[in-house]
Amino acid sequence: MSNKFISHEKLRDWLEDLSARFEVWAPVNTGQDAKGVVVYRPFVRDGALEFARKPVESAKHTVFPRSETLVNFKTGAKDGKPALELHVPEDPPARAVFGLPSCDARGFQIFDPVYNGSGTQGLARDNYYLRRRNATVLIVKACSKVLNTCFCNWVGGGPACTEGADVLATELPDGFILAQVTARGEAALGSALLAPASDSQEKQARKLHEEAGAALCAPPDLSASVSALRGKFDDSAFWEAEASKCLSCGACTYLCPTCYCFNITDEARGVLGARIRSWDACMLPLFTMEASGHNPRTGKIQRLRNRIGHKFSYYPSLHNGRIACCGCGRCIKSCPSSVDIRRIVTDAIGITGTAGLKEQKNG
Ligand code: SF4
Ligand code: SF4
């Protein structure tokens, strides 16, 4: 399929058209002015869409909700014996997420082998994740500006990377050029409102991609991260120094597009109840609390070591070298103590004077 174009004036018409077939989500400014927080919300025609600033949160919750009911239950008795009625929620509607950055789409690729049963850990298929994942079209918006916290190119991505995207949208001065990437993306582009993209628009898009890519600093070689972090495991002086500023607030884990841990709780009132899955965060002290009362990670040093080790050493060891971080930089940007994951990894490897930690052109 040739590339399509939608003008800024017609964008809301197209998203409304899309809403007939999908539950559409898009970045929205939730504040009263240009400083408001940008987050993903279900599309409404008169909503405050915003594409100029990167959303504070990742798009993870559009596929993996912060909290979801796995099963509703009712307890009772039948023929004098205890009885349990179970009701599994209906399949979620098909979704289209418009305007997420490329790093957020790549984040789902780190989820996939963990939840689709293809990983090397012998994990079961998670049908709750998979039914949403398979019903979601990801319309990535290429980044035209990079932040000084962005480092997607350190981990194999880039501002216009199509890995994980179903459609790549590039914003031009007068609208968006839309390039189909996967077969799933075709369903989102079947609209009479879309015009064929011109050669000149294609050229402008390629130029923007090149400029954004060039604004990122050259990436360091992280190929030694797996062995370097294993080698640092018992180096408590190293972890004490790296974790000294951490407040154990958990913001880094909650905002991360690649953190996939969850907790399950049963909540009941009378005879009715629900089994609920909610995000959990390994940076929080109770994450590893065991039923016996023993907690193997009571200190923030152990928790930070686990978080960094998981992303840059243990996960790649199990998944063909793939690093479990997409370089979105949210954990750096939103950390109240300025803990910088790039610095920890490069310190562990022994890379000094890292080019990637310098100010980036558009930072
Ligand atoms: S956001 Fe910063 S302070 Fe909070 S847990 Fe993460 S590293 Fe620690
Ligand atoms: S670890 Fe930080 S930079 Fe990497 S994906 Fe998570 S939030 Fe983004």
XYZ file of C-alpha atoms and ligand atoms in Angstrom:
379
model
C 0.000 0.000 0.000
C 1.347 3.445 -0.891
C 1.748 5.989 1.869
C -1.208 8.159 2.870
C -1.609 11.727 4.070
C -4.072 13.374 6.442
C -4.081 17.132 6.955
C -4.162 18.653 10.441
C -7.641 19.995 9.661
C -8.971 16.517 8.900
C -7.069 14.601 11.597
C -9.991 14.567 14.058
C -12.366 13.458 11.288
C -10.085 10.531 10.532
C -9.682 9.573 14.218
C -13.466 9.751 14.539
C -13.809 7.547 11.465
C -11.319 5.135 13.042
C -13.402 5.142 16.224
C -16.174 3.284 14.376
C -13.847 0.267 14.162
C -11.455 0.770 17.082
C -11.360 2.242 20.538
C -8.880 5.009 19.674
C -6.334 6.322 22.201
C -4.096 9.343 21.683
C -1.847 11.706 23.688
C -3.820 14.432 25.442
C -2.785 17.489 27.451
C -4.672 17.122 30.740
C -3.785 20.615 31.988
C -5.213 24.055 31.368
C -2.204 25.416 29.460
C 0.861 24.380 27.460
C 2.521 23.095 30.637
C -0.166 20.490 31.354
C 0.767 16.841 31.714
C 0.534 14.803 28.489
C -0.883 11.284 28.903
C -2.705 8.743 26.730
C -6.505 8.911 26.868
C -9.406 7.551 24.795
C -9.956 9.901 21.862
C -12.816 12.388 22.038
C -13.349 14.840 19.214
C -12.919 17.991 21.268
C -10.103 16.595 23.435
C -6.810 18.488 23.838
C -4.654 16.323 21.544
C -0.960 17.053 21.928
C 1.881 15.760 19.797
C 4.554 18.378 20.488
C 5.621 16.888 23.823
C 6.345 13.266 24.689
C 3.740 11.753 27.040
C 4.948 11.516 30.638
C 3.650 7.968 30.902
C 4.345 5.179 28.440
C 1.593 3.636 26.290
C 1.989 0.346 28.184
C -1.400 0.585 29.887
C -3.266 0.654 26.568
C -2.409 -3.054 26.225
C -1.489 -3.996 29.805
C -3.874 -2.099 32.117
C -2.669 -0.823 35.467
C -5.363 -2.931 37.039
C -7.652 -5.509 35.394
C -10.188 -8.063 36.550
C -9.115 -11.570 35.599
C -12.223 -13.292 36.883
C -15.322 -12.415 38.904
C -16.549 -14.990 41.391
C -19.521 -15.765 43.572
C -19.365 -18.125 46.504
C -22.354 -20.095 47.741
C -23.620 -23.574 48.344
C -25.191 -26.221 46.153
C -26.576 -29.551 47.336
C -25.174 -28.844 50.772
C -21.630 -28.349 49.448
C -19.580 -25.155 48.890
C -19.919 -23.886 45.307
C -18.066 -21.278 43.275
C -19.367 -19.473 40.177
C -16.739 -17.935 37.898
C -17.195 -15.328 35.194
C -14.328 -14.272 32.921
C -14.717 -10.718 31.492
C -15.522 -10.419 27.799
C -12.784 -9.810 25.259
C -11.676 -6.153 25.151
C -12.546 -4.066 22.066
C -10.070 -3.616 19.217
C -7.883 -0.590 19.904
C -5.802 1.821 17.869
C -3.199 3.899 19.678
C -2.288 6.999 17.666
C 0.793 9.108 18.263
C 2.941 6.963 20.525
C 6.721 7.332 20.098
C 8.687 4.509 18.553
C 10.286 3.582 21.888
C 6.855 2.840 23.388
C 6.004 0.477 20.534
C 9.342 -1.299 20.916
C 8.533 -1.689 24.614
C 5.788 -4.178 23.761
C 8.346 -6.330 21.977
C 10.058 -6.819 25.316
C 6.739 -7.925 26.828
C 5.915 -10.342 24.001
C 8.340 -13.224 24.640
C 7.494 -13.122 28.340
C 3.733 -13.345 27.805
C 3.328 -15.270 24.536
C 4.961 -18.468 25.769
C 7.857 -18.259 23.278
C 10.520 -17.314 25.835
C 13.205 -19.651 27.089
C 11.849 -19.673 30.640
C 8.996 -22.068 29.863
C 6.402 -19.452 30.770
C 2.731 -19.994 29.987
C 0.829 -17.925 27.433
C -0.916 -14.997 29.095
C -4.188 -14.783 27.224
C -5.262 -11.570 28.962
C -2.209 -9.804 27.563
C -2.336 -11.515 24.185
C -5.979 -10.779 23.421
C -5.340 -7.046 23.914
C -1.987 -7.101 22.168
C -3.403 -8.868 19.109
C -6.364 -6.491 18.944
C -4.293 -3.296 19.138
C -2.950 -1.286 16.204
C 0.058 0.869 17.108
C 0.294 4.052 15.011
C 3.721 5.364 15.935
C 4.532 9.033 15.487
C 8.157 9.546 14.484
C 9.901 11.890 16.920
C 10.934 15.162 15.324
C 12.734 16.341 18.457
C 14.805 14.244 20.813
C 15.167 14.996 24.504
C 18.461 14.890 26.342
C 17.072 11.899 28.222
C 16.367 9.911 25.004
C 18.762 7.070 24.195
C 16.726 4.761 21.958
C 19.737 4.432 19.652
C 21.786 2.831 22.460
C 19.437 -0.157 22.447
C 18.732 -0.653 18.751
C 15.950 1.884 18.186
C 15.668 5.343 16.691
C 13.267 8.289 16.412
C 11.572 6.789 13.317
C 12.192 3.102 14.028
C 9.335 0.945 12.746
C 10.075 -2.081 14.926
C 6.874 -2.755 16.864
C 4.862 -0.218 14.850
C 1.883 -1.127 12.643
C 1.835 2.310 10.983
C 4.507 5.041 11.032
C 3.116 8.591 11.124
C 5.413 11.540 10.462
C 4.178 15.033 11.228
C 4.806 17.573 8.465
C 3.922 21.287 8.727
C 0.450 20.664 7.259
C -0.451 17.156 8.460
C 0.721 13.589 8.898
C 2.173 11.208 6.346
C 1.127 7.631 7.214
C 3.209 4.609 6.178
C 1.818 1.111 6.620
C 4.303 -1.199 8.349
C 2.332 -4.394 9.092
C -0.771 -6.120 7.753
C -2.561 -5.064 10.952
C -1.809 -1.447 10.090
C -3.781 -1.738 6.840
C -7.069 -1.818 8.772
C -6.323 1.620 10.218
C -5.537 3.140 6.824
C -8.692 2.073 5.023
C -10.426 5.441 5.060
C -11.663 7.662 2.250
C -10.433 10.660 4.254
C -6.812 9.735 3.572
C -5.142 11.050 0.423
C -2.120 9.485 -1.312
C 1.134 11.042 -0.059
C 3.061 13.046 -2.657
C 6.743 12.558 -3.526
C 7.510 15.878 -1.916
C 5.815 14.855 1.335
C 7.722 11.544 1.317
C 10.954 13.497 0.865
C 10.124 15.848 3.753
C 9.391 12.867 6.013
C 12.712 11.188 5.199
C 14.551 14.441 5.922
C 12.841 14.766 9.322
C 13.765 11.176 10.178
C 17.402 11.812 9.282
C 17.548 15.053 11.271
C 16.040 13.499 14.402
C 18.400 10.520 14.171
C 21.390 12.844 13.790
C 20.372 14.812 16.899
C 21.061 11.780 19.095
C 24.586 11.358 20.391
C 26.580 8.377 19.147
C 25.737 5.296 21.242
C 28.352 3.546 23.374
C 28.951 -0.182 22.913
C 26.752 -1.956 25.476
C 27.595 -5.487 24.337
C 29.512 -6.107 27.592
C 26.558 -5.175 29.822
C 25.505 -8.806 30.443
C 28.885 -9.902 31.804
C 29.765 -6.553 33.393
C 26.614 -6.452 35.527
C 27.072 -10.075 36.563
C 30.619 -9.203 37.556
C 29.367 -6.298 39.683
C 26.726 -8.357 41.488
C 28.669 -8.631 44.763
C 30.331 -5.222 44.531
C 28.367 -3.522 47.302
C 30.505 -0.356 47.161
C 29.478 0.081 43.507
C 25.764 -0.396 44.226
C 25.872 1.780 47.342
C 27.282 4.634 45.290
C 24.785 4.167 42.443
C 21.761 3.812 44.748
C 22.716 6.529 47.233
C 20.239 9.070 45.830
C 17.334 6.660 45.213
C 14.227 7.338 47.307
C 12.523 4.006 46.484
C 9.527 5.901 45.120
C 8.978 3.420 42.270
C 8.271 6.135 39.658
C 10.898 4.681 37.319
C 9.183 1.292 37.239
C 5.629 2.610 36.898
C 6.545 4.871 33.973
C 8.684 2.297 32.198
C 7.277 0.810 28.958
C 9.228 -2.414 29.490
C 8.548 -3.248 33.159
C 6.016 -6.089 33.132
C 5.698 -7.310 36.740
C 2.319 -7.595 38.406
C 0.622 -8.715 41.583
C -2.669 -10.603 41.949
C -5.166 -9.978 44.723
C -8.622 -11.316 45.519
C -11.071 -8.652 46.612
C -14.428 -9.763 47.992
C -17.487 -8.338 49.654
C -19.998 -10.856 50.951
C -20.422 -13.642 48.413
C -19.153 -11.584 45.444
C -15.552 -10.962 44.559
C -12.961 -10.429 41.855
C -9.445 -11.625 41.183
C -7.511 -8.550 40.088
C -4.139 -8.149 38.434
C -2.312 -4.859 39.153
C 1.106 -3.522 38.188
C 3.819 -4.062 40.754
C 7.235 -2.424 40.992
C 10.525 -4.091 41.941
C 11.845 -0.778 43.302
C 9.301 -0.910 46.141
C 10.347 -2.608 49.411
C 7.380 -4.994 49.641
C 7.731 -6.351 46.096
C 9.676 -9.380 47.297
C 8.017 -9.827 50.701
C 7.341 -13.533 51.129
C 4.439 -15.132 53.028
C 6.876 -16.206 55.740
C 7.776 -12.573 56.399
C 11.233 -12.971 54.864
C 12.191 -10.325 52.324
C 15.291 -11.020 50.195
C 15.527 -7.410 48.938
C 15.092 -5.154 51.937
C 17.642 -2.584 50.788
C 17.385 -0.131 47.912
C 20.825 -1.300 46.805
C 19.491 -4.795 46.174
C 16.422 -3.434 44.411
C 18.333 -1.112 42.093
C 20.814 -3.898 41.337
C 17.920 -6.147 40.408
C 16.253 -3.542 38.202
C 19.371 -2.675 36.219
C 20.605 -6.268 36.181
C 17.264 -7.511 34.894
C 17.134 -5.039 32.020
C 20.748 -5.122 30.896
C 21.958 -8.581 31.931
C 19.428 -11.246 32.989
C 16.757 -10.525 30.349
C 19.280 -10.333 27.470
C 20.785 -13.638 28.666
C 17.390 -15.277 28.230
C 16.200 -13.458 25.103
C 18.950 -13.606 22.476
C 20.821 -10.575 23.764
C 17.879 -8.202 23.563
C 18.141 -5.468 26.205
C 14.930 -4.979 28.203
C 15.025 -1.202 27.886
C 13.874 0.803 24.879
C 15.778 3.967 25.844
C 12.685 6.116 26.346
C 14.426 7.992 29.155
C 11.297 8.365 31.299
C 12.992 6.850 34.337
C 15.678 9.536 34.007
C 13.339 12.436 33.294
C 10.883 11.669 36.094
C 13.235 10.465 38.820
C 12.998 12.960 41.707
C 16.664 12.261 42.535
C 18.148 12.315 39.032
C 19.195 8.676 39.055
C 20.371 8.008 35.484
C 20.178 4.426 34.216
C 22.629 5.248 31.395
C 25.279 6.232 33.882
C 24.823 3.096 35.997
C 25.183 0.793 32.991
C 28.180 2.622 31.556
C 29.794 2.753 35.014
C 29.322 -1.013 35.346
C 30.894 -1.633 31.935
C 33.664 0.854 32.680
C 32.904 3.299 29.853
C 34.152 6.710 30.884
C 33.240 10.083 29.409
C 30.179 8.618 27.697
C 29.238 10.633 24.647
C 25.566 9.783 25.194
C 25.491 11.652 28.497
C 26.376 14.970 26.886
C 23.599 17.389 26.055
C 21.881 16.358 22.835
C 21.220 18.990 20.227
C 17.530 19.415 20.941
C 17.691 18.467 24.605
S 12.415 7.108 40.275
Fe 14.478 7.510 41.099
S 14.147 7.752 43.323
Fe 12.301 6.757 42.502
S 12.718 4.540 42.775
Fe 13.373 5.098 40.684
S 15.580 5.546 40.878
Fe 14.697 5.590 42.963
S 14.476 1.572 31.921
Fe 14.069 3.786 31.763
S 14.815 4.338 29.706
Fe 14.631 2.096 29.752
S 12.573 1.691 28.922
Fe 12.379 1.804 31.177
S 11.828 3.951 31.630
Fe 12.599 3.862 29.511
